[in-house]
Amino acid sequence: MVFLKLGGSLITDKSREATAREDVIRRAAREVRRALEGKPGLKILLGHGSGSFGHFVARRYGTREGAGDERGWRGYAETAAAAARLNRLVTDIFLAEGVPVISIQPSASALCRAGELVRLEERPIEEALAHGLVPLVYGDVALDEEWGCTIVSTEQIFAHLARRLQPRRIILAGTVDGVFTADPLRDPRARLIEEITPANFARVEGMLAGSHGVDVTGGMLSKVRRMYQLVLSQPSLQVRLISGLRPGLIERALLDAQLAEGTLIHAEPARQGGG
Amino acid sequence: MVFLKLGGSLITDKSREATAREDVIRRAAREVRRALEGKPGLKILLGHGSGSFGHFVARRYGTREGAGDERGWRGYAETAAAAARLNRLVTDIFLAEGVPVISIQPSASALCRAGELVRLEERPIEEALAHGLVPLVYGDVALDEEWGCTIVSTEQIFAHLARRLQPRRIILAGTVDGVFTADPLRDPRARLIEEITPANFARVEGMLAGSHGVDVTGGMLSKVRRMYQLVLSQPSLQVRLISGLRPGLIERALLDAQLAEGTLIHAEPARQGGG
């Protein structure tokens, strides 16, 4: 069992509202289909970020921090619709490319507490996997017992589902090759960090907190932290960050647990095998 | 609290696959918005059928009766996607017309047993209503403990939610004026039945079973049966079937519980008031 996330920055143009990169989504769909053909019995849970669909709207209304009034709840509805609109595109492209995805709306059952996901209906996902389908989740709005509402990321949903589904690997496909010592899009001296383990996590955390702009940092730092905490609690799990822009890499990462590409986050001091 | 369903035959062209009647959906959205403006505090739960989106695909794969093999589960995924595609259109048109709808995917939490809905996550719907939003559900696929999978109608979802949400009224808007003694589209002598109560239910049931073609019968007869059973178990509830093709009727039905249009299904011998 593998969880695969297609990052919001990978599948949308993050600088323009509600603009999907349909060519990237289609190529990713083909790579997933080829991986399923190449390894019969491979179980995949798919997820995708909300990119320029949800984030623009959510920021406009402050939806992540809750909803205090009628306008705030209107923002909740608008953010939900934007996320679902991108999910519609992704679902239809994957189905057209022959991947039997079944989209499952997180906000139809999610419940958070101060921004942390505490409940999500798992059965439709488990049944889909049991019957050879590829369940598809996505970054979405969610109810929050303390804030009224919030946003849940695909990483939060993955971390929540990992406890029950016990995947061996999580693959996060973004626009860069993995975790860098500095922002690779701005700093030519940025170096790829090949492994993040208990031996270097504190150092990596310091680099990510210090070297990026606020927006990017929030994204990469919180992602790395969440995935690191997850591998600490599930030492048999490996998380790999790769670039989804390099053709064939998603397929290779799905098929080859040993693939030496991108950044591997794991709890053991040495590289681990397994599928 | 009112539940309003827009029938699949009303919002799609049932003779052509995946063809929405966007003008009808837009007019319905405006009528719902005007009703909300005309009666502040009015709580509405919306639902819509799947019409020519879901039904064509579901029939092709036999999804209502379950999924025995890989092809059957592929049908489940395709039917779910078709239903979600129509829901996307409806959600976006309602939002654009100023109705703060929040779509909630039934299959993300539904569980059936031999075709009957036994579980559905209610909290996102309750919270949406509590915060002035209009939750939107729709006819969808669902897991089934006996058959593997099935289809749930909006009427089934309404009946399930009515137990918890205790609406005073359910309005079902279709393409004809209500329940007729025969199929009004085929038989010029067909007469509108203004009320269905314990006093005439058995007779109505006989007429519906005898006078329609198999397809249409299944639809109207099972709808009337389900709603009749519901009002028997919740005598304070009234169900009204109206034509959504007559401009203004949805708005009037939402605002006026006494409106003498269409067919009223209720458990009491005389007409009841209430909002």
XYZ file of C-alpha atoms in Angstrom:
550
model
C 0.000 0.000 0.000
C 1.306 3.374 -1.104
C -0.145 6.849 -0.535
C 0.631 9.269 -3.387
C 0.043 12.993 -3.199
C 0.105 15.295 -6.200
C 0.971 18.700 -4.766
C -1.208 21.714 -5.407
C 1.739 23.563 -6.924
C 2.332 20.607 -9.267
C -1.191 20.322 -10.677
C -2.158 24.013 -10.729
C -0.522 27.266 -11.724
C -0.192 28.714 -8.245
C 0.188 32.267 -9.524
C -3.182 32.309 -11.311
C -6.484 31.569 -9.599
C -8.228 28.325 -10.512
C -5.825 27.356 -13.297
C -5.147 23.638 -13.558
C -2.151 22.132 -15.323
C -4.149 19.522 -17.151
C -1.133 18.206 -19.044
C 0.686 17.462 -15.769
C -2.415 15.803 -14.285
C -2.821 13.674 -17.433
C 0.827 12.568 -17.391
C 0.593 11.720 -13.685
C -2.569 9.694 -14.396
C -0.755 7.711 -17.088
C 2.155 7.041 -14.758
C -0.198 5.784 -12.047
C -1.976 3.566 -14.574
C 1.330 2.115 -15.785
C 2.409 1.464 -12.197
C -0.861 -0.408 -11.517
C -0.331 -2.426 -14.714
C 3.302 -3.072 -13.854
C 2.575 -4.327 -10.347
C -0.809 -6.085 -10.163
C -2.216 -5.963 -6.654
C -0.497 -2.656 -5.894
C -2.851 -0.626 -3.691
C -2.696 3.144 -4.054
C -4.465 5.890 -2.137
C -4.292 9.128 -4.109
C -4.476 12.666 -2.808
C -4.032 16.115 -4.243
C -3.529 19.613 -2.948
C -5.823 22.506 -3.683
C -3.260 24.847 -5.223
C -4.570 27.992 -6.813
C -8.175 26.748 -6.594
C -8.750 26.597 -2.855
C -5.907 28.760 -1.552
C -6.932 32.007 -3.222
C -10.506 31.752 -1.949
C -9.503 30.495 1.507
C -7.072 33.391 1.950
C -9.710 35.904 0.872
C -12.050 34.717 3.653
C -9.486 33.550 6.247
C -11.134 30.121 6.190
C -8.193 28.272 7.747
C -8.611 30.266 10.962
C -12.350 29.672 11.198
C -15.540 31.545 10.383
C -16.918 34.105 12.772
C -19.890 35.373 10.813
C -22.083 34.896 7.769
C -19.330 36.074 5.429
C -16.917 33.576 6.979
C -19.303 30.681 6.379
C -19.889 31.913 2.861
C -16.100 31.629 2.492
C -16.309 28.065 3.784
C -18.846 27.219 1.066
C -16.826 29.001 -1.634
C -13.558 27.314 -0.597
C -15.246 23.906 -0.542
C -16.606 24.502 -4.044
C -13.200 25.600 -5.364
C -11.496 22.503 -3.942
C -14.220 20.280 -5.393
C -13.873 21.971 -8.783
C -10.189 20.984 -9.020
C -11.020 17.517 -7.713
C -13.615 17.134 -10.481
C -10.931 17.835 -13.096
C -8.455 15.431 -11.504
C -11.085 12.684 -11.097
C -12.262 12.956 -14.694
C -8.740 12.986 -16.156
C -7.700 9.951 -14.097
C -10.862 8.031 -15.085
C -10.340 8.947 -18.748
C -6.764 7.645 -18.531
C -7.983 4.311 -17.171
C -7.280 4.688 -13.437
C -10.387 3.548 -11.508
C -10.404 6.433 -9.046
C -13.268 7.063 -6.660
C -13.216 10.534 -5.203
C -14.133 10.830 -1.536
C -14.921 14.318 -0.224
C -13.091 14.807 3.093
C -15.458 17.527 4.361
C -18.442 15.170 4.068
C -17.227 13.495 7.263
C -14.160 15.319 8.628
C -14.024 16.890 12.061
C -11.106 18.958 13.387
C -10.103 20.382 16.736
C -8.020 23.579 16.597
C -6.865 22.764 13.088
C -6.007 19.107 13.751
C -8.020 16.370 12.071
C -9.644 14.125 14.704
C -12.264 12.232 12.675
C -12.721 11.045 9.104
C -14.966 8.255 7.792
C -12.555 5.501 6.713
C -14.861 2.760 5.525
C -15.572 4.040 1.977
C -11.805 4.322 1.505
C -11.092 0.833 2.844
C -13.858 -0.738 0.756
C -12.665 1.043 -2.363
C -9.135 -0.316 -1.811
C -10.512 -3.796 -1.117
C -12.292 -3.779 -4.482
C -9.409 -2.642 -6.650
C -10.385 1.021 -6.860
C -8.067 3.946 -6.220
C -9.609 6.224 -3.573
C -8.881 9.901 -4.118
C -8.893 12.483 -1.324
C -7.897 16.143 -1.417
C -7.154 19.244 0.599
C -10.560 20.482 1.701
C -12.465 22.553 4.229
C -13.557 20.855 7.451
C -15.639 21.583 10.520
C -13.644 22.489 13.609
C -14.945 22.050 17.147
C -12.979 25.056 18.375
C -12.738 27.364 15.380
C -16.011 26.560 13.612
C -14.197 25.577 10.462
C -10.698 25.188 9.034
C -8.755 23.690 6.131
C -7.261 20.191 6.142
C -4.273 19.388 3.974
C -3.778 16.121 2.140
C -0.805 15.461 4.466
C -3.121 15.696 7.482
C -5.559 13.301 5.850
C -2.705 10.923 4.953
C -1.333 11.020 8.504
C -4.801 10.279 9.874
C -5.462 7.404 7.458
C -1.962 5.953 7.879
C -2.836 4.858 11.422
C -5.621 2.640 10.124
C -4.354 1.650 6.671
C -0.688 1.187 7.619
C 0.896 2.079 4.251
C 4.539 1.140 3.715
C 5.268 4.302 1.763
C 4.030 7.824 1.212
C 5.147 9.663 -1.923
C 4.727 13.426 -2.096
C 5.184 14.710 -5.666
C 5.832 18.442 -5.945
C 7.552 20.859 -8.289
C 11.051 20.543 -6.826
C 13.254 17.494 -6.358
C 12.730 17.193 -2.617
C 13.746 19.067 0.529
C 16.595 21.565 0.027
C 18.937 23.391 2.358
C 17.450 26.636 0.987
C 14.700 27.559 -1.476
C 16.019 26.053 -4.746
C 13.883 28.424 -6.803
C 15.665 31.447 -5.281
C 19.051 30.314 -4.055
C 21.459 28.694 -6.546
C 23.528 27.278 -3.672
C 20.552 25.266 -2.364
C 21.495 21.607 -1.912
C 19.129 18.612 -1.919
C 18.858 16.838 1.439
C 18.755 13.148 0.541
C 17.630 11.785 3.868
C 15.847 13.163 6.895
C 16.174 10.952 9.972
C 16.412 11.448 13.723
C 20.150 12.062 13.126
C 19.636 15.310 11.188
C 16.020 16.374 11.701
C 16.761 19.213 14.121
C 19.349 20.646 11.715
C 16.952 20.379 8.745
C 14.221 22.062 10.755
C 16.546 24.957 11.501
C 17.490 25.335 7.834
C 13.860 25.311 6.660
C 12.793 27.811 9.301
C 15.622 30.188 8.517
C 16.117 30.206 4.794
C 12.709 30.518 3.123
C 10.094 33.211 2.765
C 7.127 32.968 5.105
C 4.725 31.383 2.640
C 7.009 28.717 1.264
C 8.351 27.918 4.719
C 4.952 27.326 6.200
C 4.345 24.868 3.417
C 7.596 22.888 3.366
C 8.450 23.122 7.054
C 5.020 22.022 8.265
C 4.943 19.248 5.659
C 8.359 17.895 6.698
C 7.494 18.167 10.397
C 4.184 16.321 9.957
C 5.779 13.550 7.910
C 8.727 13.242 10.305
C 6.363 12.874 13.279
C 4.459 10.263 11.319
C 7.524 8.104 10.588
C 8.556 8.394 14.235
C 5.196 6.956 15.280
C 5.209 4.349 12.476
C 8.840 3.299 12.001
C 7.985 0.858 9.180
C 6.805 3.790 7.061
C 8.939 5.736 4.581
C 8.046 9.114 3.125
C 9.645 10.236 -0.140
C 9.442 13.715 -1.654
C 10.063 13.821 -5.401
C 9.510 16.104 -8.342
C 6.355 15.306 -10.270
C 7.603 17.457 -13.133
C 10.260 14.922 -14.150
C 8.470 12.525 -16.518
C 8.398 8.926 -15.309
C 9.456 9.644 -11.751
C 6.004 9.115 -10.200
C 5.760 5.741 -11.944
C 9.272 4.729 -10.889
C 8.685 5.835 -7.306
C 5.471 3.803 -7.144
C 7.182 0.691 -8.476
C 10.558 0.885 -6.780
C 10.734 1.358 -3.019
C 14.555 1.590 -3.267
C 14.588 4.384 -5.822
C 17.330 6.846 -4.900
C 15.632 10.092 -5.918
C 14.456 13.091 -3.962
C 14.330 13.191 -0.187
C 13.592 10.192 2.029
C 12.129 10.824 5.476
C 12.374 7.793 7.735
C 12.913 6.844 11.339
C 15.826 4.432 10.873
C 19.439 5.488 10.567
C 20.022 3.469 7.351
C 17.976 3.183 4.146
C 15.160 0.652 4.346
C 13.640 -1.574 1.689
C 10.081 -2.866 1.413
C 7.080 -2.175 -0.758
C -36.983 23.492 8.163
C -37.847 22.383 4.633
C -36.221 19.709 2.464
C -36.396 20.524 -1.253
C -35.557 18.052 -3.995
C -35.012 19.003 -7.622
C -35.831 15.853 -9.557
C -33.372 14.347 -11.995
C -35.928 14.619 -14.789
C -36.377 18.307 -13.967
C -32.723 19.353 -14.060
C -31.489 17.059 -16.852
C -32.732 15.958 -20.242
C -33.455 12.345 -19.360
C -33.386 11.228 -22.970
C -29.798 12.359 -23.583
C -26.844 11.213 -21.489
C -25.233 13.805 -19.222
C -27.263 16.755 -20.482
C -28.154 19.293 -17.814
C -30.961 21.817 -18.130
C -28.905 24.728 -16.880
C -31.714 27.238 -17.431
C -34.036 25.243 -15.151
C -31.317 24.875 -12.485
C -30.629 28.626 -12.632
C -34.289 29.531 -12.286
C -34.662 27.116 -9.363
C -31.590 28.695 -7.729
C -33.124 32.170 -8.047
C -36.389 30.948 -6.552
C -34.556 29.411 -3.597
C -32.605 32.652 -3.088
C -35.780 34.705 -3.163
C -37.424 32.362 -0.674
C -34.435 32.742 1.683
C -34.632 36.526 1.290
C -38.395 36.507 1.774
C -38.295 34.474 4.970
C -35.113 35.154 6.977
C -34.260 32.218 9.195
C -35.808 29.717 6.780
C -33.660 26.566 6.845
C -33.463 24.562 3.637
C -31.791 21.246 2.895
C -31.435 20.823 -0.852
C -31.189 17.622 -2.830
C -31.173 16.651 -6.474
C -31.588 13.539 -8.527
C -29.019 12.170 -10.908
C -31.168 12.130 -14.052
C -29.408 11.367 -17.277
C -25.971 11.691 -15.633
C -25.991 8.807 -13.187
C -28.806 6.644 -14.537
C -27.312 5.893 -17.934
C -23.999 4.794 -16.438
C -25.589 2.931 -13.529
C -27.838 0.980 -15.900
C -24.906 0.106 -18.133
C -23.084 -1.518 -15.195
C -26.085 -2.661 -13.104
C -24.702 -0.644 -10.200
C -27.975 -0.519 -8.242
C -27.889 -4.287 -7.814
C -24.280 -4.401 -6.657
C -20.864 -5.128 -8.153
C -19.684 -8.666 -8.541
C -16.361 -8.117 -10.265
C -13.779 -5.593 -11.390
C -16.067 -4.275 -14.130
C -18.860 -3.805 -11.593
C -16.619 -1.737 -9.322
C -15.453 0.257 -12.311
C -19.153 0.990 -12.861
C -19.374 2.134 -9.254
C -16.534 4.608 -9.845
C -18.004 5.800 -13.167
C -21.503 6.241 -11.698
C -20.093 8.167 -8.733
C -18.186 10.459 -11.107
C -21.270 11.068 -13.263
C -23.396 11.967 -10.219
C -20.647 14.280 -8.936
C -20.374 15.941 -12.345
C -24.035 16.997 -12.263
C -23.671 18.034 -8.629
C -20.730 20.256 -9.616
C -22.950 22.093 -12.134
C -25.789 22.489 -9.640
C -23.452 23.661 -6.853
C -21.754 26.239 -9.050
C -25.005 27.625 -10.466
C -26.552 27.944 -6.995
C -23.427 29.671 -5.626
C -23.338 32.018 -8.610
C -26.993 32.901 -7.977
C -26.241 33.780 -4.366
C -27.449 30.660 -2.529
C -24.739 29.620 -0.009
C -24.872 25.914 -0.800
C -22.355 23.443 0.557
C -22.374 20.174 -1.307
C -21.981 17.045 0.799
C -21.151 13.820 -1.043
C -23.416 11.039 0.293
C -21.066 8.206 -0.743
C -18.254 9.660 1.376
C -20.041 8.262 4.437
C -23.131 6.289 3.355
C -23.668 2.633 4.158
C -26.584 0.538 2.892
C -27.973 -2.904 3.627
C -29.776 -4.609 0.722
C -30.451 -1.258 -0.915
C -31.647 0.523 2.238
C -29.622 3.374 3.687
C -28.572 2.568 7.260
C -25.838 5.146 7.928
C -24.934 8.653 6.795
C -22.755 11.216 8.539
C -25.163 13.935 9.692
C -22.918 16.381 11.468
C -21.595 18.332 8.456
C -25.217 18.817 7.389
C -26.378 19.944 10.830
C -23.453 22.354 11.218
C -24.042 23.818 7.779
C -27.704 24.457 8.654
C -26.716 25.947 12.005
C -24.453 28.446 10.243
C -26.889 29.677 7.621
C -25.619 27.515 4.768
C -27.791 25.391 2.510
C -26.492 21.798 2.541
C -26.852 20.021 -0.793
C -27.063 16.233 -1.155
C -27.773 14.140 -4.235
C -28.571 10.712 -5.568
C -25.279 8.838 -5.377
C -23.621 5.442 -5.211
C -23.148 3.864 -1.789
C -21.512 0.848 -0.216
C -23.872 -1.993 0.631
C -23.142 -4.600 3.280
C -25.033 -7.287 1.355
C -24.666 -6.322 -2.290
C -21.230 -4.654 -2.237
C -22.634 -1.427 -3.604
C -25.883 0.168 -4.667
C -27.497 3.514 -5.518
C -29.223 5.758 -2.971
C -31.911 8.179 -4.089
C -32.364 11.661 -2.678
C -35.697 10.454 -1.216
C -33.831 7.763 0.743
C -31.361 10.349 2.017
C -34.214 12.717 2.924
C -36.079 9.949 4.769
C -32.909 9.079 6.692
C -32.116 12.694 7.598
C -35.735 13.504 8.483
C -35.480 11.335 11.601
C -32.726 13.511 12.976
C -33.540 16.927 11.496
C -37.339 16.722 11.879
C -38.324 18.941 8.929
C -41.910 20.204 8.826
C -42.099 19.845 5.060
C -40.524 18.031 2.134
C -41.041 19.454 -1.360
C -40.324 17.248 -4.373
C -40.134 19.294 -7.576
C -40.455 17.294 -10.789
C -41.635 17.786 -14.353
C -45.322 17.053 -13.752
C -47.800 18.705 -11.402
C -47.857 15.925 -8.831
C -49.171 12.361 -8.582
C -51.719 11.441 -11.261
C -54.255 8.652 -11.651
C -52.355 7.621 -14.815
C -49.208 8.785 -16.607
C -50.136 12.380 -17.572
C -47.543 12.405 -20.352
C -49.296 9.480 -22.082
C -52.901 9.457 -20.950
C -55.047 12.584 -21.526
C -57.626 11.343 -19.016
C -55.029 11.320 -16.197
C -56.292 13.272 -13.191
C -54.178 14.955 -10.482
C -54.513 13.369 -7.033
C -54.564 16.344 -4.653
C -54.031 14.492 -1.410
C -52.627 11.127 -0.423
C -53.556 10.102 3.121
C -54.326 6.843 4.936
C -57.856 7.219 3.552
C -56.842 6.710 -0.088
C -53.275 5.388 -0.090
C -54.171 1.802 -0.983
C -56.246 3.005 -3.945
C -53.468 5.335 -5.162
C -50.951 2.512 -4.862
C -53.155 0.334 -7.036
C -53.487 3.033 -9.686
C -49.746 3.713 -9.815
C -48.910 0.027 -10.033
C -51.421 -0.599 -12.791
C -51.341 2.316 -15.127
C -47.708 3.175 -15.869
C -44.894 1.608 -17.804
C -42.331 -0.292 -15.746
C -39.710 2.441 -15.660
C -41.937 5.339 -14.762
C -43.885 3.256 -12.251
C -40.799 2.177 -10.391
C -39.929 5.835 -10.012
C -43.270 7.356 -8.969
C -44.633 4.371 -7.062
C -41.510 3.848 -4.956
C -41.246 7.595 -4.335
C -44.866 7.851 -3.146
C -44.530 4.710 -1.013
C -41.371 5.956 0.666
C -42.825 9.381 1.386
C -46.101 7.892 2.628
C -44.243 5.610 5.043
C -42.259 8.621 6.202
C -45.330 10.750 7.006
C -46.873 7.771 8.822
C -43.819 7.579 11.071
C -43.604 11.396 11.434
C -47.208 12.658 11.439
C -46.142 16.318 11.788
C -44.441 16.094 8.382
C -46.036 17.004 5.053
C -44.679 16.035 1.653
C -45.687 18.017 -1.407
C -45.001 17.057 -5.029
C -45.050 19.998 -7.448
C -43.911 20.861 -10.935
C -40.565 22.656 -10.977
C -41.232 23.671 -14.579
C -43.867 26.227 -13.588
C -41.955 29.426 -12.868
C -42.316 30.672 -9.306
C -43.835 27.501 -7.884
C -40.704 26.362 -6.031
C -40.446 29.786 -4.378
C -44.132 29.816 -3.474
C -44.019 26.285 -2.116
C -41.009 27.168 0.054
C -42.731 30.257 1.469
C -46.311 29.036 1.826
C -47.017 25.799 3.684
C -50.727 26.134 2.789
C -50.168 26.417 -0.958
C -52.821 24.376 -2.745
C -50.745 23.076 -5.659
C -49.634 19.620 -6.675
C -50.080 16.586 -4.459
C -49.889 16.622 -0.675
C -48.904 13.420 1.124
C -49.703 13.529 4.826
C -50.858 11.287 7.653
C -53.838 13.348 8.849
C -57.290 13.234 7.275
C -57.505 17.032 6.835
C -54.985 19.566 5.445
C -52.469 20.773 7.998
C -50.774 24.145 8.412
C -47.317 24.913 9.780
C -44.013 25.987 8.293
